[in-house]
mmCIF file with all atom_site columns, C-alpha atoms in Angstrom:
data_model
loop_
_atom_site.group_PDB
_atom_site.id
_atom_site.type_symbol
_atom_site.label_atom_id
_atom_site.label_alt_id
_atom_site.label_comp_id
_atom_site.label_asym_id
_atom_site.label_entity_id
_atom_site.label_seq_id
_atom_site.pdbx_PDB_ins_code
_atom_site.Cartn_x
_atom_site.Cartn_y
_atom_site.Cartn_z
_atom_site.occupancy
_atom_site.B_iso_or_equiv
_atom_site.pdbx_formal_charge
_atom_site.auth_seq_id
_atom_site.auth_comp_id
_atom_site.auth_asym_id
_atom_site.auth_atom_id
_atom_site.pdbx_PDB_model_num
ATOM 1   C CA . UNK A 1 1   ? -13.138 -28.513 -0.229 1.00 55.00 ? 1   UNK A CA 1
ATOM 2   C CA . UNK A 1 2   ? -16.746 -28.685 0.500  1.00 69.00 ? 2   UNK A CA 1
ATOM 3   C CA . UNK A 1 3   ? -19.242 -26.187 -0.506 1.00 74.00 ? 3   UNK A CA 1
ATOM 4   C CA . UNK A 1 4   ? -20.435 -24.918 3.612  1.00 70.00 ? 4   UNK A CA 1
ATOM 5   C CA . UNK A 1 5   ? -16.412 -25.039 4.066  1.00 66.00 ? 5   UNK A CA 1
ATOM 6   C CA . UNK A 1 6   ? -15.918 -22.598 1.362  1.00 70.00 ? 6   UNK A CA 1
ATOM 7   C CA . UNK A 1 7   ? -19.181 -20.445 2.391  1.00 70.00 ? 7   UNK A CA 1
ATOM 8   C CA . UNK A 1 8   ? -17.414 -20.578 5.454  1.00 66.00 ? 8   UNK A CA 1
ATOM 9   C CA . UNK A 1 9   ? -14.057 -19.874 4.753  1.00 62.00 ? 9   UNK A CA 1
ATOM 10  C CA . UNK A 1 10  ? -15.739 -17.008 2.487  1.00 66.00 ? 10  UNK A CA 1
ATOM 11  C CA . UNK A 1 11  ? -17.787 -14.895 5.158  1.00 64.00 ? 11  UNK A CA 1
ATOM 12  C CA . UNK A 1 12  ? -14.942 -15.355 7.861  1.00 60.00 ? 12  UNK A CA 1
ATOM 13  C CA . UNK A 1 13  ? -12.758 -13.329 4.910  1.00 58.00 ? 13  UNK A CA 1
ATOM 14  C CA . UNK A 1 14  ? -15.061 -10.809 4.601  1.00 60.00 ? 14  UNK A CA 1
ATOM 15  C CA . UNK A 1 15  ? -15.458 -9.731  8.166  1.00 58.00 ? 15  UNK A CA 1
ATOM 16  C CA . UNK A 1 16  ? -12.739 -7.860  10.568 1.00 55.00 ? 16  UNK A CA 1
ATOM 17  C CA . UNK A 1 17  ? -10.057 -8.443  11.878 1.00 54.00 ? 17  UNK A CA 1
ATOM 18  C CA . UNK A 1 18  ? -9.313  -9.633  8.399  1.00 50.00 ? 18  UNK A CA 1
ATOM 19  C CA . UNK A 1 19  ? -9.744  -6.546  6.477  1.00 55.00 ? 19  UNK A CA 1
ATOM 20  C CA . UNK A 1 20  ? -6.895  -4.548  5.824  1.00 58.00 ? 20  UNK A CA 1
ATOM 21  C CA . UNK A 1 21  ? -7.341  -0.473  6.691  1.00 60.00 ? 21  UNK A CA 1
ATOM 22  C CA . UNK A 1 22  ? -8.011  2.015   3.995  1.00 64.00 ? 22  UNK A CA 1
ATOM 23  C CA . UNK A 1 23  ? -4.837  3.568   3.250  1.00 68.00 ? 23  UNK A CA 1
ATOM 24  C CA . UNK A 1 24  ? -4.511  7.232   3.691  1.00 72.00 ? 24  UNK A CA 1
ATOM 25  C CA . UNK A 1 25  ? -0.521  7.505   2.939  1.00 73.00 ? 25  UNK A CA 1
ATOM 26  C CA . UNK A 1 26  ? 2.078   4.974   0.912  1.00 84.00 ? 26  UNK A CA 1
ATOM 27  C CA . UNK A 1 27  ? 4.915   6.278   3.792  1.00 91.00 ? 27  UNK A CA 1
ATOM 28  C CA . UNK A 1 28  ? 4.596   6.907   7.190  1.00 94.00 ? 28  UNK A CA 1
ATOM 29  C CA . UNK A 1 29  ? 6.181   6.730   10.580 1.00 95.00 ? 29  UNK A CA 1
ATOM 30  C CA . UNK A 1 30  ? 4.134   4.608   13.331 1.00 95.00 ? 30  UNK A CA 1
ATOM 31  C CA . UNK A 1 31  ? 5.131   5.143   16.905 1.00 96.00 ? 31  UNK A CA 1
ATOM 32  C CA . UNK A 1 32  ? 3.538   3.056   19.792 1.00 94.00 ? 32  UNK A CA 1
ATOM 33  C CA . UNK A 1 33  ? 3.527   4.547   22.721 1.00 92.00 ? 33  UNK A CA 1
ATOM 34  C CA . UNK A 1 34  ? 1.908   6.266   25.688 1.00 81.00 ? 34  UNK A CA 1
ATOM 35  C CA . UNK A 1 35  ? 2.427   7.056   29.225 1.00 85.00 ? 35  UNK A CA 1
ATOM 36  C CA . UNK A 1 36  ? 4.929   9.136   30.682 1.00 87.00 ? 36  UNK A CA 1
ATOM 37  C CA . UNK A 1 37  ? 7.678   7.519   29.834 1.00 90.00 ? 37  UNK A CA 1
ATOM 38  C CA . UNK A 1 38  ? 7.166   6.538   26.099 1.00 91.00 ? 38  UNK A CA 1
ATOM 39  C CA . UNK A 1 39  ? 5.262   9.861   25.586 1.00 92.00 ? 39  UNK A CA 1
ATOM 40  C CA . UNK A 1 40  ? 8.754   11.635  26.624 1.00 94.00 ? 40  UNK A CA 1
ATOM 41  C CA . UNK A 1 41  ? 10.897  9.143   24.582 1.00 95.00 ? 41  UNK A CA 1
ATOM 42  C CA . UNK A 1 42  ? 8.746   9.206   21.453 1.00 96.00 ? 42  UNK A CA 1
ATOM 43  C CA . UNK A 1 43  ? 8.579   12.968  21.505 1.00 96.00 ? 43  UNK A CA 1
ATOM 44  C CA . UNK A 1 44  ? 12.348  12.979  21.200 1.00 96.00 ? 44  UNK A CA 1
ATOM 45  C CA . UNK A 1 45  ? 11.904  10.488  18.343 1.00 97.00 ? 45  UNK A CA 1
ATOM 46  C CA . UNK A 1 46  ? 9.336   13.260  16.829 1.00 97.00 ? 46  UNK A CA 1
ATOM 47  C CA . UNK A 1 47  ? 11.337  15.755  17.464 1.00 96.00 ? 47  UNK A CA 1
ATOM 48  C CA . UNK A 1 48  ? 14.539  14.734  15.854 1.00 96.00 ? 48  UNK A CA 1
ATOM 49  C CA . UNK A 1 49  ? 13.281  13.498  13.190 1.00 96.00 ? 49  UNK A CA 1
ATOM 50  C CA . UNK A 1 50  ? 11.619  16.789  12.338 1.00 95.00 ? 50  UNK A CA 1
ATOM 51  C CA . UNK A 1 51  ? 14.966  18.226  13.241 1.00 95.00 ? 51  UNK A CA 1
ATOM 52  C CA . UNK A 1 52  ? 16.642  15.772  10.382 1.00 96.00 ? 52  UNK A CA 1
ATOM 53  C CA . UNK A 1 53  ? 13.567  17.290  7.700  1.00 95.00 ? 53  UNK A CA 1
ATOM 54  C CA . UNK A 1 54  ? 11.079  14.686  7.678  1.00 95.00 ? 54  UNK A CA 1
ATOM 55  C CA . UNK A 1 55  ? 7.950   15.379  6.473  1.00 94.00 ? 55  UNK A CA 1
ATOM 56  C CA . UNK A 1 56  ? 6.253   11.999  6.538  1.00 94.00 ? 56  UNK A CA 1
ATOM 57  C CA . UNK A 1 57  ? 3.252   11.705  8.711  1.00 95.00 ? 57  UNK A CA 1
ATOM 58  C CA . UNK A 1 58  ? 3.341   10.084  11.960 1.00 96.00 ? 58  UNK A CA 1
ATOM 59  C CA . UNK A 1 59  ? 1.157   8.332   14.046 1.00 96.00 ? 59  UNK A CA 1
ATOM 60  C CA . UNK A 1 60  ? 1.399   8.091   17.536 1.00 96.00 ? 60  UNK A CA 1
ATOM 61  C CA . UNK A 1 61  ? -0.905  4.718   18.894 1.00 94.00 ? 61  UNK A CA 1
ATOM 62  C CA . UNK A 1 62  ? -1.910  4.399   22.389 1.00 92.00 ? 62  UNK A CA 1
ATOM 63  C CA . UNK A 1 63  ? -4.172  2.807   24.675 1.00 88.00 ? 63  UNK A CA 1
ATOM 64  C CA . UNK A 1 64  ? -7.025  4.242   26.233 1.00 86.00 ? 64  UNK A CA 1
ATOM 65  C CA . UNK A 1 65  ? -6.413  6.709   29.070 1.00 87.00 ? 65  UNK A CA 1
ATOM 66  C CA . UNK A 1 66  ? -2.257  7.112   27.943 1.00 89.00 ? 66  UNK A CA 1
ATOM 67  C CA . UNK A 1 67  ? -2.384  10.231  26.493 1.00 91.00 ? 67  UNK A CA 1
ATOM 68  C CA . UNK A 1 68  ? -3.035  13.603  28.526 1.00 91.00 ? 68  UNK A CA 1
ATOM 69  C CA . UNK A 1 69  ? -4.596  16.079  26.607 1.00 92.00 ? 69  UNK A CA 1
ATOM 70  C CA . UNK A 1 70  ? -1.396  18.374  27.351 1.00 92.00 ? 70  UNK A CA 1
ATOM 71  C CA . UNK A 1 71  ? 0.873   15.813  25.929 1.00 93.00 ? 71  UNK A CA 1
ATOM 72  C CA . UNK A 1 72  ? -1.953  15.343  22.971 1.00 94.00 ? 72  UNK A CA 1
ATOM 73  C CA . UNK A 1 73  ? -1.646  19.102  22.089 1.00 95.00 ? 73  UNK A CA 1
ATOM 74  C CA . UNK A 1 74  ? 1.915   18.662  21.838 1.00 94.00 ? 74  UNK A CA 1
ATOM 75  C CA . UNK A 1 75  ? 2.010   15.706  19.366 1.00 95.00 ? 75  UNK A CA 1
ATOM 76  C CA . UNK A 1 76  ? -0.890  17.516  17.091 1.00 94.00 ? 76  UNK A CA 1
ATOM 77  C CA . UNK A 1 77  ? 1.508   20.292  17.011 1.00 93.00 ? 77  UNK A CA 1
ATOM 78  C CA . UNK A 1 78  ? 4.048   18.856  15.617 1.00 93.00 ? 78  UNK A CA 1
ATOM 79  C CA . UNK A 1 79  ? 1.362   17.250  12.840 1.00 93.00 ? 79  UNK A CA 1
ATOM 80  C CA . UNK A 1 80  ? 1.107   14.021  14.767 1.00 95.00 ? 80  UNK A CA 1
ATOM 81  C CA . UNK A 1 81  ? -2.142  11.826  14.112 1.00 95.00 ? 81  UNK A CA 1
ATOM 82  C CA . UNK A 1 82  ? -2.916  10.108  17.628 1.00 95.00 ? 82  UNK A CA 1
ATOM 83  C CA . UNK A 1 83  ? -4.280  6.934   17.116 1.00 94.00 ? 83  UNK A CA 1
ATOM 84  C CA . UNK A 1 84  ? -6.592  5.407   20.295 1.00 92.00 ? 84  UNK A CA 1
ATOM 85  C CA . UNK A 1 85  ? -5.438  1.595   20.287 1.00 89.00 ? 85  UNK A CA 1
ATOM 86  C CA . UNK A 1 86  ? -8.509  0.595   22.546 1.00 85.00 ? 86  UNK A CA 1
ATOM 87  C CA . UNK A 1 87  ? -10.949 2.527   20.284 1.00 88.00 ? 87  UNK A CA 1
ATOM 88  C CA . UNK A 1 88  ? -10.099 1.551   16.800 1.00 86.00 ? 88  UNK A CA 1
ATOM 89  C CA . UNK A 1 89  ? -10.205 -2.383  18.284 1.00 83.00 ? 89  UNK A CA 1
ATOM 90  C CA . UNK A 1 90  ? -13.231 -1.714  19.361 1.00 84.00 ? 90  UNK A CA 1
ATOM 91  C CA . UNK A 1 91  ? -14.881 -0.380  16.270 1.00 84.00 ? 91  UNK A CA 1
ATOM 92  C CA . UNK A 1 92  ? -12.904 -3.479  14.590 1.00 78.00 ? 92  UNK A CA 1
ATOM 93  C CA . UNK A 1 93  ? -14.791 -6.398  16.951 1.00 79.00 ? 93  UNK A CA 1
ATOM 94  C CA . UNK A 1 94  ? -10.954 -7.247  18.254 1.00 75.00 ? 94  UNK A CA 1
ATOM 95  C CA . UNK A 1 95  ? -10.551 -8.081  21.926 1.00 72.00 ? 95  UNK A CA 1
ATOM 96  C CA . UNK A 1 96  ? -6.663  -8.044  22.968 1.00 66.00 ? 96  UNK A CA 1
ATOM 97  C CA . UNK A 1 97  ? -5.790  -10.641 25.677 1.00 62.00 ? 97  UNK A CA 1
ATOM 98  C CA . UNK A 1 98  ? -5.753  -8.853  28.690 1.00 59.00 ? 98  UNK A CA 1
ATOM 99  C CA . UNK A 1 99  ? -4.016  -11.090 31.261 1.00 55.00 ? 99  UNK A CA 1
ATOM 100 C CA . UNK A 1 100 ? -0.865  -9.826  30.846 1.00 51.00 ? 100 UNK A CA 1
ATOM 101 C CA . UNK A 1 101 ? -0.354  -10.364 34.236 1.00 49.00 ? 101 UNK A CA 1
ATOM 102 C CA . UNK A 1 102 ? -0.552  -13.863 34.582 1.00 50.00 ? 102 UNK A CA 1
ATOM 103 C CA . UNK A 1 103 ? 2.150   -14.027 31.228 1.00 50.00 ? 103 UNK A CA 1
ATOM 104 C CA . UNK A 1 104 ? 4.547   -11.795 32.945 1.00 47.00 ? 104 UNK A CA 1
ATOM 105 C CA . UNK A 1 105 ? 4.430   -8.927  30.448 1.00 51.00 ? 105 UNK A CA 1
ATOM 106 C CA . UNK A 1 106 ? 3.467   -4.998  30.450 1.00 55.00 ? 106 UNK A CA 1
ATOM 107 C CA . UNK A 1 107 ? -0.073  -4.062  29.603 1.00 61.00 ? 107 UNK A CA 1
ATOM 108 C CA . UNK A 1 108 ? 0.436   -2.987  26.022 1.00 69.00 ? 108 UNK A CA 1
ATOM 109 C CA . UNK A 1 109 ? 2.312   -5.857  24.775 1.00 73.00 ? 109 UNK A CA 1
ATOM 110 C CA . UNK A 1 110 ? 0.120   -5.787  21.935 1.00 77.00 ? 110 UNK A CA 1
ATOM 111 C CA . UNK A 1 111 ? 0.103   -2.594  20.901 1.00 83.00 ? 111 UNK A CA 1
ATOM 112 C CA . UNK A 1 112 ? 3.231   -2.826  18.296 1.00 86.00 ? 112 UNK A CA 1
ATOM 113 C CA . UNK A 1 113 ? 1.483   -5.142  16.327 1.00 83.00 ? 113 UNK A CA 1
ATOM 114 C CA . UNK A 1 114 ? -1.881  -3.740  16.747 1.00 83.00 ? 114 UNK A CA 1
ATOM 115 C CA . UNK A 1 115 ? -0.138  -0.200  15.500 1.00 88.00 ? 115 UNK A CA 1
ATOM 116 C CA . UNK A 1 116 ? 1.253   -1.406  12.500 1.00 87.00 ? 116 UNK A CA 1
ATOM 117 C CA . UNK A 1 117 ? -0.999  -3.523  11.137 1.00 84.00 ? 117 UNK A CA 1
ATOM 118 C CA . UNK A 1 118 ? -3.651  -1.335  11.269 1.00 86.00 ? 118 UNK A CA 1
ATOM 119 C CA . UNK A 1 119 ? -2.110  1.549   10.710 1.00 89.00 ? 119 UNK A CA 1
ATOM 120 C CA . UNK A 1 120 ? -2.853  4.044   7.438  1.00 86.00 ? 120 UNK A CA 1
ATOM 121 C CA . UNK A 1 121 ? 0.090   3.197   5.535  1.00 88.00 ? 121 UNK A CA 1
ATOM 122 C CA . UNK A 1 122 ? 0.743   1.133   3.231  1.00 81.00 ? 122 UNK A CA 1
#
């Protein structure tokens, strides 16, 4: 392997998208979702499993302009961290493809991976 290879090889490393997130929590709970729709179903996710007794943290991702602040109140209440999607990409230097579209899938395709790989758990 040459040396400017390995220099290379070395910085790209260093940089995002390749670093992981700090970790704030070993165990969590990591819940995609946004809009009306997924808001709804993932507060019945919350809510049951707060019903059940668990106590791990939960964050709720979503992309920019998903969340109300009424349905935002609502998660924090229940101890839920909201996660913007768009935001924390955009401090990383990651552009998601955006021509879903022209693939024939929703506009937050991405946003399961996204959540859990750069989520605060471990």
């Amino acid at each position: 392997m040459s040396a400017l290879f390995r220099a290379a090889l070395s910085d790209a490393l260093d940089s995002p998208p390749w670093i992981l997130p700090a970790v704030r929590e070993l165990r969590g709970i990591v819940i995609p979702a946004g809009g009306e729709l997924y808001g709804r179903l993932a507060w019945n996710l919350v809510t049951t499993l707060r019903g059940l007794g668990c106590t791990l943290p939960i964050e709720i991702w979503h992309m920019a302009g998903e969340m109300p602040e009424d349905m935002a109140a609502v998660f924090a209440s229940a101890g839920c961290r909201l996660v913007d999607a768009d935001a924390t990409l955009a401090a990383l230097r990651i552009v998601p493809r955006k021509n879903d579209a022209e693939i024939g899938r929703g506009r937050g395709w991405w946003l399961k991976a996204v959540a859990v790989r750069h989520s605060g758990f471990a």
